[in-house]
Amino acid sequence: PALYAKLPYQTLRDFVPVSRTAMQPLVFLVNPGLPVKSLPEFIQYAKAHAGLINYGSAGNASAGHLAMEYLKLVTGMSITHIPYRGAGPAMQDTIAGNVPSMFDSLPSAAPHIKAGKVRALAVSGSERNPSFPDVPTMKEQGFPDLVSYSWFGLSGPANLPAPIV
């Protein structure tokens, strides 16, 4: 569209993917004050309180935002997205109870889970994470297509010679 044409670069035209450098699962978190202990309980609670539940994310189109939108799509939940300027502020408000839920990367959320400041209901990886073996996957809780990872990659200029790529 017109907005895309005004950008100083176009991702698909101006860059070539080189390598994925890291990949990590997401974790679905709730404030411990929320009366749910599992993902199915959260979904039931959200449906019973349709339109009244919010969730935070690191921002529009972040991995956590997209994961929750997909979960909403497959479950029919009606909850409201509150985008933040990064995962840190979203986590602060989840801990404070200003937003009751969010997806975050597992490494970022780990200290808060261990401290009991948030409750982990599910990991988005294809299998349980060894650091949190008691947290079931989304797949185990009835959502086999909800496997999601946050990933990082390296790109180069579009004209980068193939031997270098």
PDB file of C-alpha atoms in Angstrom:
ATOM      1  CA  PRO A   1       0.000   0.000   0.000  1.00  0.00           C
ATOM      2  CA  ALA A   2       0.886   3.680  -0.126  1.00  0.00           C
ATOM      3  CA  LEU A   3       2.284   3.747   3.425  1.00  0.00           C
ATOM      4  CA  TYR A   4       4.620   0.848   2.641  1.00  0.00           C
ATOM      5  CA  ALA A   5       5.957   2.709  -0.426  1.00  0.00           C
ATOM      6  CA  LYS A   6       6.963   5.678   1.795  1.00  0.00           C
ATOM      7  CA  LEU A   7       9.284   3.592   3.989  1.00  0.00           C
ATOM      8  CA  PRO A   8      13.003   4.124   3.383  1.00  0.00           C
ATOM      9  CA  TYR A   9      13.370   0.401   2.669  1.00  0.00           C
ATOM     10  CA  GLN A  10      11.217  -2.562   1.774  1.00  0.00           C
ATOM     11  CA  THR A  11      12.054  -5.711   3.698  1.00  0.00           C
ATOM     12  CA  LEU A  12      11.356  -8.251   0.965  1.00  0.00           C
ATOM     13  CA  ARG A  13      13.101  -6.216  -1.723  1.00  0.00           C
ATOM     14  CA  ASP A  14      16.077  -4.796   0.178  1.00  0.00           C
ATOM     15  CA  PHE A  15      17.168  -7.640   2.471  1.00  0.00           C
ATOM     16  CA  VAL A  16      18.151 -11.285   2.150  1.00  0.00           C
ATOM     17  CA  PRO A  17      17.671 -13.655   5.121  1.00  0.00           C
ATOM     18  CA  VAL A  18      20.963 -15.159   6.315  1.00  0.00           C
ATOM     19  CA  SER A  19      20.218 -17.206   9.398  1.00  0.00           C
ATOM     20  CA  ARG A  20      17.903 -17.697  12.340  1.00  0.00           C
ATOM     21  CA  THR A  21      20.104 -17.045  15.364  1.00  0.00           C
ATOM     22  CA  ALA A  22      17.809 -17.910  18.260  1.00  0.00           C
ATOM     23  CA  MET A  23      14.364 -19.282  18.954  1.00  0.00           C
ATOM     24  CA  GLN A  24      12.494 -19.382  22.248  1.00  0.00           C
ATOM     25  CA  PRO A  25       9.008 -20.417  23.312  1.00  0.00           C
ATOM     26  CA  LEU A  26       6.479 -18.005  24.666  1.00  0.00           C
ATOM     27  CA  VAL A  27       4.740 -18.494  27.979  1.00  0.00           C
ATOM     28  CA  PHE A  28       1.163 -17.516  28.786  1.00  0.00           C
ATOM     29  CA  LEU A  29       1.053 -15.716  32.128  1.00  0.00           C
ATOM     30  CA  VAL A  30      -1.626 -14.452  34.457  1.00  0.00           C
ATOM     31  CA  ASN A  31      -1.578 -12.349  37.579  1.00  0.00           C
ATOM     32  CA  PRO A  32      -1.726 -14.749  40.561  1.00  0.00           C
ATOM     33  CA  GLY A  33      -4.877 -13.013  41.787  1.00  0.00           C
ATOM     34  CA  LEU A  34      -6.813 -14.259  38.775  1.00  0.00           C
ATOM     35  CA  PRO A  35      -8.850 -17.308  39.871  1.00  0.00           C
ATOM     36  CA  VAL A  36      -7.516 -19.677  37.186  1.00  0.00           C
ATOM     37  CA  LYS A  37      -4.900 -22.435  37.327  1.00  0.00           C
ATOM     38  CA  SER A  38      -4.872 -23.678  33.710  1.00  0.00           C
ATOM     39  CA  LEU A  39      -5.351 -22.444  30.164  1.00  0.00           C
ATOM     40  CA  PRO A  40      -8.814 -24.051  29.826  1.00  0.00           C
ATOM     41  CA  GLU A  41      -9.848 -22.358  33.103  1.00  0.00           C
ATOM     42  CA  PHE A  42      -8.617 -19.005  31.763  1.00  0.00           C
ATOM     43  CA  ILE A  43     -10.576 -19.448  28.546  1.00  0.00           C
ATOM     44  CA  GLN A  44     -13.720 -20.352  30.493  1.00  0.00           C
ATOM     45  CA  TYR A  45     -13.191 -17.349  32.794  1.00  0.00           C
ATOM     46  CA  ALA A  46     -12.592 -14.996  29.843  1.00  0.00           C
ATOM     47  CA  LYS A  47     -15.743 -16.219  28.094  1.00  0.00           C
ATOM     48  CA  ALA A  48     -17.776 -15.765  31.276  1.00  0.00           C
ATOM     49  CA  HIS A  49     -16.438 -12.197  31.500  1.00  0.00           C
ATOM     50  CA  ALA A  50     -16.572 -11.422  27.759  1.00  0.00           C
ATOM     51  CA  GLY A  51     -15.261  -7.991  26.877  1.00  0.00           C
ATOM     52  CA  LEU A  52     -14.116  -7.292  30.448  1.00  0.00           C
ATOM     53  CA  ILE A  53     -10.707  -8.997  30.373  1.00  0.00           C
ATOM     54  CA  ASN A  54      -7.592  -7.332  28.971  1.00  0.00           C
ATOM     55  CA  TYR A  55      -4.203  -8.675  28.040  1.00  0.00           C
ATOM     56  CA  GLY A  56      -0.915  -6.870  27.679  1.00  0.00           C
ATOM     57  CA  SER A  57       1.751  -7.287  25.045  1.00  0.00           C
ATOM     58  CA  ALA A  58       5.155  -5.883  24.145  1.00  0.00           C
ATOM     59  CA  GLY A  59       3.377  -3.927  21.402  1.00  0.00           C
ATOM     60  CA  ASN A  60       1.362  -4.241  18.245  1.00  0.00           C
ATOM     61  CA  ALA A  61       2.451  -7.192  16.078  1.00  0.00           C
ATOM     62  CA  SER A  62       4.817  -8.496  18.767  1.00  0.00           C
ATOM     63  CA  ALA A  63       5.068 -12.259  19.195  1.00  0.00           C
ATOM     64  CA  GLY A  64       2.878 -12.101  22.314  1.00  0.00           C
ATOM     65  CA  HIS A  65       0.228 -10.028  20.567  1.00  0.00           C
ATOM     66  CA  LEU A  66       0.049 -12.404  17.605  1.00  0.00           C
ATOM     67  CA  ALA A  67      -0.021 -15.503  19.834  1.00  0.00           C
ATOM     68  CA  MET A  68      -2.928 -14.121  21.859  1.00  0.00           C
ATOM     69  CA  GLU A  69      -4.837 -13.057  18.774  1.00  0.00           C
ATOM     70  CA  TYR A  70      -4.512 -16.588  17.435  1.00  0.00           C
ATOM     71  CA  LEU A  71      -5.667 -18.015  20.775  1.00  0.00           C
ATOM     72  CA  LYS A  72      -8.660 -15.659  20.671  1.00  0.00           C
ATOM     73  CA  LEU A  73      -9.427 -16.771  17.135  1.00  0.00           C
ATOM     74  CA  VAL A  74      -9.418 -20.494  17.913  1.00  0.00           C
ATOM     75  CA  THR A  75     -11.285 -20.186  21.231  1.00  0.00           C
ATOM     76  CA  GLY A  76     -13.772 -17.413  20.529  1.00  0.00           C
ATOM     77  CA  MET A  77     -12.647 -15.399  23.563  1.00  0.00           C
ATOM     78  CA  SER A  78     -13.458 -11.712  23.584  1.00  0.00           C
ATOM     79  CA  ILE A  79     -10.587  -9.996  25.412  1.00  0.00           C
ATOM     80  CA  THR A  80      -8.988  -6.624  24.730  1.00  0.00           C
ATOM     81  CA  HIS A  81      -5.402  -5.997  23.646  1.00  0.00           C
ATOM     82  CA  ILE A  82      -3.433  -3.387  25.577  1.00  0.00           C
ATOM     83  CA  PRO A  83      -0.182  -2.722  23.676  1.00  0.00           C
ATOM     84  CA  TYR A  84       2.813  -1.502  25.672  1.00  0.00           C
ATOM     85  CA  ARG A  85       6.161  -0.080  24.638  1.00  0.00           C
ATOM     86  CA  GLY A  86       7.991  -3.313  25.338  1.00  0.00           C
ATOM     87  CA  ALA A  87       7.604  -6.467  27.390  1.00  0.00           C
ATOM     88  CA  GLY A  88       8.970  -4.850  30.565  1.00  0.00           C
ATOM     89  CA  PRO A  89       6.113  -2.374  31.022  1.00  0.00           C
ATOM     90  CA  ALA A  90       3.560  -5.052  30.071  1.00  0.00           C
ATOM     91  CA  MET A  91       5.061  -7.392  32.673  1.00  0.00           C
ATOM     92  CA  GLN A  92       5.001  -4.652  35.334  1.00  0.00           C
ATOM     93  CA  ASP A  93       1.294  -4.114  34.754  1.00  0.00           C
ATOM     94  CA  THR A  94       0.591  -7.863  34.719  1.00  0.00           C
ATOM     95  CA  ILE A  95       2.390  -8.229  38.056  1.00  0.00           C
ATOM     96  CA  ALA A  96       0.459  -5.227  39.410  1.00  0.00           C
ATOM     97  CA  GLY A  97      -2.829  -6.690  38.151  1.00  0.00           C
ATOM     98  CA  ASN A  98      -3.572  -3.763  35.834  1.00  0.00           C
ATOM     99  CA  VAL A  99      -3.789  -6.299  33.004  1.00  0.00           C
ATOM    100  CA  PRO A 100      -4.488  -9.850  34.124  1.00  0.00           C
ATOM    101  CA  SER A 101      -2.640 -11.734  31.374  1.00  0.00           C
ATOM    102  CA  MET A 102       0.036 -11.680  28.709  1.00  0.00           C
ATOM    103  CA  PHE A 103       2.333 -13.792  26.579  1.00  0.00           C
ATOM    104  CA  ASP A 104       6.053 -13.206  27.093  1.00  0.00           C
ATOM    105  CA  SER A 105       9.261 -14.930  26.125  1.00  0.00           C
ATOM    106  CA  LEU A 106      10.137 -17.612  28.635  1.00  0.00           C
ATOM    107  CA  PRO A 107      13.639 -16.271  29.438  1.00  0.00           C
ATOM    108  CA  SER A 108      12.221 -12.822  30.152  1.00  0.00           C
ATOM    109  CA  ALA A 109       9.376 -14.144  32.318  1.00  0.00           C
ATOM    110  CA  ALA A 110      11.365 -16.818  34.196  1.00  0.00           C
ATOM    111  CA  PRO A 111      12.446 -14.723  37.218  1.00  0.00           C
ATOM    112  CA  HIS A 112       8.901 -13.447  37.734  1.00  0.00           C
ATOM    113  CA  ILE A 113       7.468 -16.973  37.508  1.00  0.00           C
ATOM    114  CA  LYS A 114      10.028 -18.292  40.004  1.00  0.00           C
ATOM    115  CA  ALA A 115       9.288 -15.399  42.373  1.00  0.00           C
ATOM    116  CA  GLY A 116       5.540 -16.125  42.200  1.00  0.00           C
ATOM    117  CA  LYS A 117       4.777 -12.675  40.791  1.00  0.00           C
ATOM    118  CA  VAL A 118       2.991 -14.232  37.798  1.00  0.00           C
ATOM    119  CA  ARG A 119       1.510 -17.677  37.199  1.00  0.00           C
ATOM    120  CA  ALA A 120       2.560 -19.592  34.073  1.00  0.00           C
ATOM    121  CA  LEU A 121      -0.392 -21.444  32.528  1.00  0.00           C
ATOM    122  CA  ALA A 122       1.155 -22.730  29.305  1.00  0.00           C
ATOM    123  CA  VAL A 123       4.240 -22.694  27.140  1.00  0.00           C
ATOM    124  CA  SER A 124       3.889 -22.306  23.403  1.00  0.00           C
ATOM    125  CA  GLY A 125       6.688 -24.672  22.427  1.00  0.00           C
ATOM    126  CA  SER A 126       6.127 -28.101  20.945  1.00  0.00           C
ATOM    127  CA  GLU A 127       7.203 -29.689  24.240  1.00  0.00           C
ATOM    128  CA  ARG A 128       7.519 -28.694  27.884  1.00  0.00           C
ATOM    129  CA  ASN A 129      10.456 -26.528  28.796  1.00  0.00           C
ATOM    130  CA  PRO A 130      13.039 -28.281  31.002  1.00  0.00           C
ATOM    131  CA  SER A 131      13.338 -25.182  33.200  1.00  0.00           C
ATOM    132  CA  PHE A 132       9.594 -25.317  33.955  1.00  0.00           C
ATOM    133  CA  PRO A 133       8.607 -28.985  33.658  1.00  0.00           C
ATOM    134  CA  ASP A 134       5.321 -28.440  35.526  1.00  0.00           C
ATOM    135  CA  VAL A 135       4.025 -25.930  32.966  1.00  0.00           C
ATOM    136  CA  PRO A 136       2.111 -27.791  30.233  1.00  0.00           C
ATOM    137  CA  THR A 137       2.225 -26.868  26.572  1.00  0.00           C
ATOM    138  CA  MET A 138      -0.695 -25.300  24.758  1.00  0.00           C
ATOM    139  CA  LYS A 139      -0.775 -28.484  22.709  1.00  0.00           C
ATOM    140  CA  GLU A 140      -1.226 -30.639  25.833  1.00  0.00           C
ATOM    141  CA  GLN A 141      -4.150 -28.456  26.898  1.00  0.00           C
ATOM    142  CA  GLY A 142      -6.134 -29.018  23.725  1.00  0.00           C
ATOM    143  CA  PHE A 143      -4.578 -26.598  21.231  1.00  0.00           C
ATOM    144  CA  PRO A 144      -2.331 -28.700  18.968  1.00  0.00           C
ATOM    145  CA  ASP A 145      -1.953 -25.941  16.369  1.00  0.00           C
ATOM    146  CA  LEU A 146      -0.888 -23.318  18.870  1.00  0.00           C
ATOM    147  CA  VAL A 147       2.858 -23.869  18.766  1.00  0.00           C
ATOM    148  CA  SER A 148       4.640 -20.532  18.633  1.00  0.00           C
ATOM    149  CA  TYR A 149       8.146 -19.231  19.111  1.00  0.00           C
ATOM    150  CA  SER A 150       9.746 -15.850  19.305  1.00  0.00           C
ATOM    151  CA  TRP A 151      12.761 -15.847  17.020  1.00  0.00           C
ATOM    152  CA  PHE A 152      15.681 -13.687  16.029  1.00  0.00           C
ATOM    153  CA  GLY A 153      17.523 -13.663  12.749  1.00  0.00           C
ATOM    154  CA  LEU A 154      20.292 -12.113  10.763  1.00  0.00           C
ATOM    155  CA  SER A 155      19.713 -10.435   7.405  1.00  0.00           C
ATOM    156  CA  GLY A 156      21.990  -8.745   4.920  1.00  0.00           C
ATOM    157  CA  PRO A 157      21.588  -6.409   1.986  1.00  0.00           C
ATOM    158  CA  ALA A 158      19.703  -7.883  -0.968  1.00  0.00           C
ATOM    159  CA  ASN A 159      22.817  -7.878  -3.164  1.00  0.00           C
ATOM    160  CA  LEU A 160      24.935  -9.843  -0.665  1.00  0.00           C
ATOM    161  CA  PRO A 161      26.876 -12.501  -2.627  1.00  0.00           C
ATOM    162  CA  ALA A 162      25.549 -16.033  -2.174  1.00  0.00           C
ATOM    163  CA  PRO A 163      28.880 -17.442  -0.823  1.00  0.00           C
ATOM    164  CA  ILE A 164      28.733 -14.892   2.005  1.00  0.00           C
ATOM    165  CA  VAL A 165      25.086 -15.667   2.755  1.00  0.00           C
TER     166      VAL A 165
END
